[in-house]
PDB file of C-alpha atoms in Angstrom:
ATOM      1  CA  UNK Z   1     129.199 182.303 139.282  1.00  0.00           C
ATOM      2  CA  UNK Z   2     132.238 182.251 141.579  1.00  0.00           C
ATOM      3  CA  UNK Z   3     133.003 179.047 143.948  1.00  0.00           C
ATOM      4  CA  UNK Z   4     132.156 180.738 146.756  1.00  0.00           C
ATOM      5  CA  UNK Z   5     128.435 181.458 145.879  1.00  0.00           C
ATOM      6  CA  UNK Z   6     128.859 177.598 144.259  1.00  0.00           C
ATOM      7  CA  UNK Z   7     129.539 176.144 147.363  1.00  0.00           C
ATOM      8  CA  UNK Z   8     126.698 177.944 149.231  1.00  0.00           C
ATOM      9  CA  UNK Z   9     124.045 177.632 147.333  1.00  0.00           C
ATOM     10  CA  UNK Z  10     124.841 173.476 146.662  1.00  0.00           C
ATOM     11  CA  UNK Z  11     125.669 173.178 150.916  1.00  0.00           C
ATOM     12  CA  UNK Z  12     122.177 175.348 151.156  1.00  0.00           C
ATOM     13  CA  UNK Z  13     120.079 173.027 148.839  1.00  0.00           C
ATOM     14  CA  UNK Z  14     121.590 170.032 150.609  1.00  0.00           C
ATOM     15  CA  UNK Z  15     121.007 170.881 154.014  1.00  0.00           C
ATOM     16  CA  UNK Z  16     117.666 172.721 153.316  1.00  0.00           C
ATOM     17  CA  UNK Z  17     115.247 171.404 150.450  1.00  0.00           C
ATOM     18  CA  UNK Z  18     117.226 169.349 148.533  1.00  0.00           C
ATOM     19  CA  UNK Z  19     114.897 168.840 145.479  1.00  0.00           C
ATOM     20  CA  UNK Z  20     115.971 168.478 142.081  1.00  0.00           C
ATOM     21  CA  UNK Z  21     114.022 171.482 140.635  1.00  0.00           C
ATOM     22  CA  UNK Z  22     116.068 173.496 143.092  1.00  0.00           C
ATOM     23  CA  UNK Z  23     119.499 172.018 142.200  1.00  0.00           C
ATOM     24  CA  UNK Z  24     118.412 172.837 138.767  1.00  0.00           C
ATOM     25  CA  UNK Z  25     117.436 175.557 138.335  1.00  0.00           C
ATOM     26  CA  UNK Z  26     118.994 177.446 141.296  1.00  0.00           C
ATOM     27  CA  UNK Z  27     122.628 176.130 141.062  1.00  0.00           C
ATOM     28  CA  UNK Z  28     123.187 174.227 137.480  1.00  0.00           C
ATOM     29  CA  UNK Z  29     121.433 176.816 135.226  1.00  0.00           C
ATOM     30  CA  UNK Z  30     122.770 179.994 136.465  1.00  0.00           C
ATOM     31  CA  UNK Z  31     126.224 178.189 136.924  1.00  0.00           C
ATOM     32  CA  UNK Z  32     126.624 176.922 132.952  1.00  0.00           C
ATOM     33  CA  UNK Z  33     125.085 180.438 132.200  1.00  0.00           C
ATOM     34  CA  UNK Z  34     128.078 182.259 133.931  1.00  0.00           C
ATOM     35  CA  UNK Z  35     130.938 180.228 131.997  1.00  0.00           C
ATOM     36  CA  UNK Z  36     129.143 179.155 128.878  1.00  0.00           C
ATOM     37  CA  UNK Z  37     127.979 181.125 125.746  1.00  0.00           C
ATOM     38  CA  UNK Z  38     125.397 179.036 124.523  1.00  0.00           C
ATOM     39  CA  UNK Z  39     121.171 179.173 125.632  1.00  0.00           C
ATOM     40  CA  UNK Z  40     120.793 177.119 128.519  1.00  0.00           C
ATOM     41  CA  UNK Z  41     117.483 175.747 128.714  1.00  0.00           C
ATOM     42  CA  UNK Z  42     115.455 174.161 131.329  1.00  0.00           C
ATOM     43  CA  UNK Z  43     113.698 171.505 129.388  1.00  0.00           C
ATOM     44  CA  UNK Z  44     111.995 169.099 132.549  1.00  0.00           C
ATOM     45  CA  UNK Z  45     108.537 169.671 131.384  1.00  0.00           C
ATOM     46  CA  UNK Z  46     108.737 169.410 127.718  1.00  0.00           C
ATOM     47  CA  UNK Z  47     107.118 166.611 127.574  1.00  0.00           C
ATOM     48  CA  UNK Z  48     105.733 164.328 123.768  1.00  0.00           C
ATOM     49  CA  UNK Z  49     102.908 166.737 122.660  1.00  0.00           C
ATOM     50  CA  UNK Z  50     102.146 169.637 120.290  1.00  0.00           C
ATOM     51  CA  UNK Z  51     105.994 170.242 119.557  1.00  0.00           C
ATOM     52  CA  UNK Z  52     107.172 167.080 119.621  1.00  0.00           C
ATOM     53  CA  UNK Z  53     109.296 167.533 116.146  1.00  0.00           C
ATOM     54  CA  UNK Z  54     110.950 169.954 118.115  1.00  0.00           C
ATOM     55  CA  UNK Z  55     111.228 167.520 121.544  1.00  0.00           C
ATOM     56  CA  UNK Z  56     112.319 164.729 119.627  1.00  0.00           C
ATOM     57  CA  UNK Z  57     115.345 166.558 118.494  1.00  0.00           C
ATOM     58  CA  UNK Z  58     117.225 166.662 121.469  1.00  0.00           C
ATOM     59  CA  UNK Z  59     115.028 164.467 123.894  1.00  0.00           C
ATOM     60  CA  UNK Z  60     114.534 160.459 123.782  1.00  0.00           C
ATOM     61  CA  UNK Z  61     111.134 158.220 123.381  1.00  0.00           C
ATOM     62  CA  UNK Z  62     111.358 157.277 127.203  1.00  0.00           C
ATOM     63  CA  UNK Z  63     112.708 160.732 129.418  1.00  0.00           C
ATOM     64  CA  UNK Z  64     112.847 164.286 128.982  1.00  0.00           C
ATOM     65  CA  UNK Z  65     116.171 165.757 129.913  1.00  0.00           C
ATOM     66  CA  UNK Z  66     116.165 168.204 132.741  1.00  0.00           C
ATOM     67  CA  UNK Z  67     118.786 170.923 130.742  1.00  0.00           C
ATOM     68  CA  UNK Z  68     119.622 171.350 127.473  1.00  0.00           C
ATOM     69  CA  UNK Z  69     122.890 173.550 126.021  1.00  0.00           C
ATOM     70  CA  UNK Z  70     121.922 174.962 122.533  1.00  0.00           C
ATOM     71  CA  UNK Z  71     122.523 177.327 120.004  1.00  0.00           C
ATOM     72  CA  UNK Z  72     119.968 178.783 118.697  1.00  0.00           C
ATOM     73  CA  UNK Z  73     117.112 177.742 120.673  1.00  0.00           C
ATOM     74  CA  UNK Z  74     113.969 178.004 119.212  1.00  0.00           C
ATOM     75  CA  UNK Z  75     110.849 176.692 120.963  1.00  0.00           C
ATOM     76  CA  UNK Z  76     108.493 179.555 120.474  1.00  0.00           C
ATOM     77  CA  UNK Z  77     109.440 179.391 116.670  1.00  0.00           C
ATOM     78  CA  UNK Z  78     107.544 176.218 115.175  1.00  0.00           C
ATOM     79  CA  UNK Z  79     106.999 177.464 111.609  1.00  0.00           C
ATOM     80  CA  UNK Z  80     108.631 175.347 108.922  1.00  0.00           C
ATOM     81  CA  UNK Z  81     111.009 177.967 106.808  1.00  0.00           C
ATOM     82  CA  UNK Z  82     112.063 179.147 110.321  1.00  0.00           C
ATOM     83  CA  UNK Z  83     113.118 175.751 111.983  1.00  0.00           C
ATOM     84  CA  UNK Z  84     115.124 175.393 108.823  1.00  0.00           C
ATOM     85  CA  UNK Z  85     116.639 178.999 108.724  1.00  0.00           C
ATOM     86  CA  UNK Z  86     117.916 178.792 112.142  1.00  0.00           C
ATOM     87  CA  UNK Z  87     118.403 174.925 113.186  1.00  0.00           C
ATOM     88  CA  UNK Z  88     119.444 175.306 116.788  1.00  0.00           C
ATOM     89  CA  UNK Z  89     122.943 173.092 117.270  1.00  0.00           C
ATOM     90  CA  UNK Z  90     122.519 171.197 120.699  1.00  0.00           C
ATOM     91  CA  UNK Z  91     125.858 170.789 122.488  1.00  0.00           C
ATOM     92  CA  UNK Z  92     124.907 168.482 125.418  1.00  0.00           C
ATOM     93  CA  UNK Z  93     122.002 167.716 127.839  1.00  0.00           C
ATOM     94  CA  UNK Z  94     122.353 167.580 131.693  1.00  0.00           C
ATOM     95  CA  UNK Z  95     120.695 165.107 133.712  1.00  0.00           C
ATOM     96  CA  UNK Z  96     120.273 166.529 137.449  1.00  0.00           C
ATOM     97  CA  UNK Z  97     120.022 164.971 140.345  1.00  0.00           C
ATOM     98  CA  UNK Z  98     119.759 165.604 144.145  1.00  0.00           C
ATOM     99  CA  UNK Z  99     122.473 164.347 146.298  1.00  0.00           C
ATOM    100  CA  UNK Z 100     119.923 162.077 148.073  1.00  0.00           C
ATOM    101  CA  UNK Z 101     118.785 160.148 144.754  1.00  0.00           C
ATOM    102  CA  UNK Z 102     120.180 156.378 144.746  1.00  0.00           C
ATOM    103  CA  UNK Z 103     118.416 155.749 141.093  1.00  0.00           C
ATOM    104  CA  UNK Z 104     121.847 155.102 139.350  1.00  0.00           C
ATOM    105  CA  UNK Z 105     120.531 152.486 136.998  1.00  0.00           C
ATOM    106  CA  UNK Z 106     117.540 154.694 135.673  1.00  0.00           C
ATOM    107  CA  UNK Z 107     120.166 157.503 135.705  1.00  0.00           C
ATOM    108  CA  UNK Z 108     122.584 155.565 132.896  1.00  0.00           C
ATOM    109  CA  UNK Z 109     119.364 154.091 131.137  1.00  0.00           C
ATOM    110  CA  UNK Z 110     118.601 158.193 130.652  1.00  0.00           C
ATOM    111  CA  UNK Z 111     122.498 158.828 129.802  1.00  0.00           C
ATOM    112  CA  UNK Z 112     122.188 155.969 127.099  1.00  0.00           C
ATOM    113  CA  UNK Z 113     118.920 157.332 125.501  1.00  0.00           C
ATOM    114  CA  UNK Z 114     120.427 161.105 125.616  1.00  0.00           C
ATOM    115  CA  UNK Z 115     123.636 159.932 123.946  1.00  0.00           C
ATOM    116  CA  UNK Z 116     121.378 158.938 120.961  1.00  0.00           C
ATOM    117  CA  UNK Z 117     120.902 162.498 120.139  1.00  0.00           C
ATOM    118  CA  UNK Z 118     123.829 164.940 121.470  1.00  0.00           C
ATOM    119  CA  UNK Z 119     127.532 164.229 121.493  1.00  0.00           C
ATOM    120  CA  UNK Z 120     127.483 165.217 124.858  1.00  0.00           C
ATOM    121  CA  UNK Z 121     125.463 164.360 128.099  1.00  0.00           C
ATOM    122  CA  UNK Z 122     126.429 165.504 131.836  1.00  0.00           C
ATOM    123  CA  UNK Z 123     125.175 163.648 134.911  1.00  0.00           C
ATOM    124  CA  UNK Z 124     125.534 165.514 137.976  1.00  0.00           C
ATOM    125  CA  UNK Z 125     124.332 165.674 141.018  1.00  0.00           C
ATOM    126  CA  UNK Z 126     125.950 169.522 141.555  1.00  0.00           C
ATOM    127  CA  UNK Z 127     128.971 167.714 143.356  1.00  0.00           C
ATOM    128  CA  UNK Z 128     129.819 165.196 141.120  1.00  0.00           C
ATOM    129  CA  UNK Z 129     129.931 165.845 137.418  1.00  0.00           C
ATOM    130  CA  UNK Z 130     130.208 162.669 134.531  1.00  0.00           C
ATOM    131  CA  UNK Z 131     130.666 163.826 131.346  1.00  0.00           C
ATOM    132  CA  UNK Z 132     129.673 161.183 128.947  1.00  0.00           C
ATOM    133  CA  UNK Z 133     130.788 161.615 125.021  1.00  0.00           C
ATOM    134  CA  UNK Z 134     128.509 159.584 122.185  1.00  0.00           C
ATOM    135  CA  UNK Z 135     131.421 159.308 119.932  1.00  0.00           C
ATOM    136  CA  UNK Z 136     134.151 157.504 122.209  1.00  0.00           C
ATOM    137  CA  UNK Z 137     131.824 156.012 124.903  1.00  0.00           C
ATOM    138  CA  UNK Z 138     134.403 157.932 127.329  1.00  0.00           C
ATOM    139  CA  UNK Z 139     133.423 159.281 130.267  1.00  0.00           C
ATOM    140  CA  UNK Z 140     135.220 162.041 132.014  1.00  0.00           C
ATOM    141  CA  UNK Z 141     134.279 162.303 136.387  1.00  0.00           C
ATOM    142  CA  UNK Z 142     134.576 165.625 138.304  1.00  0.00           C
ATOM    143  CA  UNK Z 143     134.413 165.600 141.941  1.00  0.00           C
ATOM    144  CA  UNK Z 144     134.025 168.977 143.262  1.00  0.00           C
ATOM    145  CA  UNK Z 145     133.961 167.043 146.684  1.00  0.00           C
ATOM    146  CA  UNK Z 146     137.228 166.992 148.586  1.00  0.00           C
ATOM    147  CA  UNK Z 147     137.953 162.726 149.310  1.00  0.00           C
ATOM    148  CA  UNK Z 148     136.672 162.279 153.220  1.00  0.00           C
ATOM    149  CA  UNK Z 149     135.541 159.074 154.960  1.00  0.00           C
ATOM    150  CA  UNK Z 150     132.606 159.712 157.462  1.00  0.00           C
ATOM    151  CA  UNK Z 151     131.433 156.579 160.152  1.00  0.00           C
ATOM    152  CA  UNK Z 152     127.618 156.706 160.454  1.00  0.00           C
ATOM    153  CA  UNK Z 153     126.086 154.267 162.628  1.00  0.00           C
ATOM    154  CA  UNK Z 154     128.263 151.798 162.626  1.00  0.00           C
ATOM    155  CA  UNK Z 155     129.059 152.078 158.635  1.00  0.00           C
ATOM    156  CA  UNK Z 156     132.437 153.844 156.761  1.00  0.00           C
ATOM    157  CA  UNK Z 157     131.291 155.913 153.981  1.00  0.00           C
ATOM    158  CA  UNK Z 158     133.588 156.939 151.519  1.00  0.00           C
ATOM    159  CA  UNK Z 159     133.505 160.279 149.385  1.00  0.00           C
ATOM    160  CA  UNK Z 160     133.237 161.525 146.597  1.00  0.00           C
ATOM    161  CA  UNK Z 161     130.514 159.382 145.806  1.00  0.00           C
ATOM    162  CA  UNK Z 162     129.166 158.895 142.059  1.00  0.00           C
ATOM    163  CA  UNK Z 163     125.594 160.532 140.663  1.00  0.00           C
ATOM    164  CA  UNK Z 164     122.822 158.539 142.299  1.00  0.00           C
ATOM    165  CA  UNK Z 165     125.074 156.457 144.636  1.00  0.00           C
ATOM    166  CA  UNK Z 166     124.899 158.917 148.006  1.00  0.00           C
ATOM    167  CA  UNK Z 167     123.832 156.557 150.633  1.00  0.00           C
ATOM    168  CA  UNK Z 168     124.697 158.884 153.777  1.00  0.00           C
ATOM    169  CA  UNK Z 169     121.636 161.446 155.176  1.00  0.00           C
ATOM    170  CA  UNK Z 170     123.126 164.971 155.808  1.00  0.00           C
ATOM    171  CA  UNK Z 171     126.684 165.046 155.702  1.00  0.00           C
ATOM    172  CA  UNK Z 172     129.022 168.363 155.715  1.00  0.00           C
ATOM    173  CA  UNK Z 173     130.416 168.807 152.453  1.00  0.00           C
ATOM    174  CA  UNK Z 174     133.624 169.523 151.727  1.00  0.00           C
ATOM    175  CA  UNK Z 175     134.635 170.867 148.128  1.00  0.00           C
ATOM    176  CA  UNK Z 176     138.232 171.072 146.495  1.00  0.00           C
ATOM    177  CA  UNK Z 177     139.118 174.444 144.477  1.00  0.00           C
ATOM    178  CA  UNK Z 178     141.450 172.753 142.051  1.00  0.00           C
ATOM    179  CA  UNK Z 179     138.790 170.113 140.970  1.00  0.00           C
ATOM    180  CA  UNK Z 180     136.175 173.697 140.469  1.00  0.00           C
ATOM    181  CA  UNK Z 181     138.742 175.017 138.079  1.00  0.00           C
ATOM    182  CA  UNK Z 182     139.237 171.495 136.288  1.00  0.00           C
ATOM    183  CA  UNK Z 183     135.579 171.089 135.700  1.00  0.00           C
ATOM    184  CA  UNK Z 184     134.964 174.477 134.440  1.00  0.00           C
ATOM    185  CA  UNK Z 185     137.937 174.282 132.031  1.00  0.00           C
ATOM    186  CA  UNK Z 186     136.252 171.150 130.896  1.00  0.00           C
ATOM    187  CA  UNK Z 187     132.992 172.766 130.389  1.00  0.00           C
ATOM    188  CA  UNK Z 188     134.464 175.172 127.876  1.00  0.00           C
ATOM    189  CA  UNK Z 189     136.545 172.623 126.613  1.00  0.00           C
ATOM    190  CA  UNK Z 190     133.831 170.084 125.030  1.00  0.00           C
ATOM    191  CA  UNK Z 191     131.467 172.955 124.678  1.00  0.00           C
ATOM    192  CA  UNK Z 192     133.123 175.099 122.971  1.00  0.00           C
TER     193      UNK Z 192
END
């Protein structure tokens, strides 16, 4: 996915129907799918259940993760001898969330639990991206949203903003090139 067709689709979902599903699946997905060689693997609905061997793998007691990056994938294969044959690796999980949410302390709560089972796990929000590592506690933010301060009703906003801390209604975005290159680099950097 290029940053032109990034940009519209994330300005789109914002101004238009800005639920997570859409952000997801719409924007995220096909955008780790273009730069990443690994199954990427909306994993919302997987909830504790018939394959929860499988589910608990990757996914915490408390929240399912919305994406997971894997090798190997294998949720259709539940046998023993082939679970074992072909182990899928999993990279990192990706929380999403809409530009709208203001959850931020039930967003790290899920970031904590995730880091429990992957070395890697991504909060983003489609503008703002916080890579989180389980072996340093580090965590790396990506803006993809050019620095702006907006006046709303008396109030001085100041972007970017972190994952789940957007307290402004519809604002125009404004994205930075550079920081699109940085994050992909990233990507394939701790994914590799």
């Amino acid at each position: 996915m290029d940053f032109d067709k990034y940009k519209k689709l994330v300005t789109y979902y914002w101004q238009n129907d800005n639920r997570e599903l859409n952000i997801q699946n719409r924007i995220i997905i096909p955008f780790l799918e273009s730069i990443l060689p690994y199954d990427i693997v909306d994993t919302s609905t997987i909830y504790k259940g018939k394959k929860e061997t499988i589910r608990n793998d990757f996914a915490g007691e408390k929240y399912s993760p919305d994406i997971v990056i894997a090798k190997n994938w294998l949720w259709n294969k539940v046998e023993d001898e082939q679970i074992v044959k072909n182990k899928p690796t999993y990279k990192a999980i990706i929380e999403v969330k809409t530009l709208a949410n203001e959850e931020r302390e039930q967003s790290q709560r899920q970031v904590a639990e995730y880091l429990t089972k992957v070395p890697i796990v991504i909060l983003t929000d489609a503008l703002m991206w916080e890579i989180s590592f389980a072996n340093s506690g580090k965590t790396i933010k990506i803006s993809l949203e050019m620095e702006q301060t907006v006046q709303h009703k008396g109030q001085v906003y100041k972007f970017p903003a972190d994952v789940c801390t957007r307290k402004l209604p519809l604002t125009d975005l404004t994205f930075d090139a550079d920081k699109w290159r940085e994050l992909k680099n990233t990507l394939k950097k701790y994914l590799k």
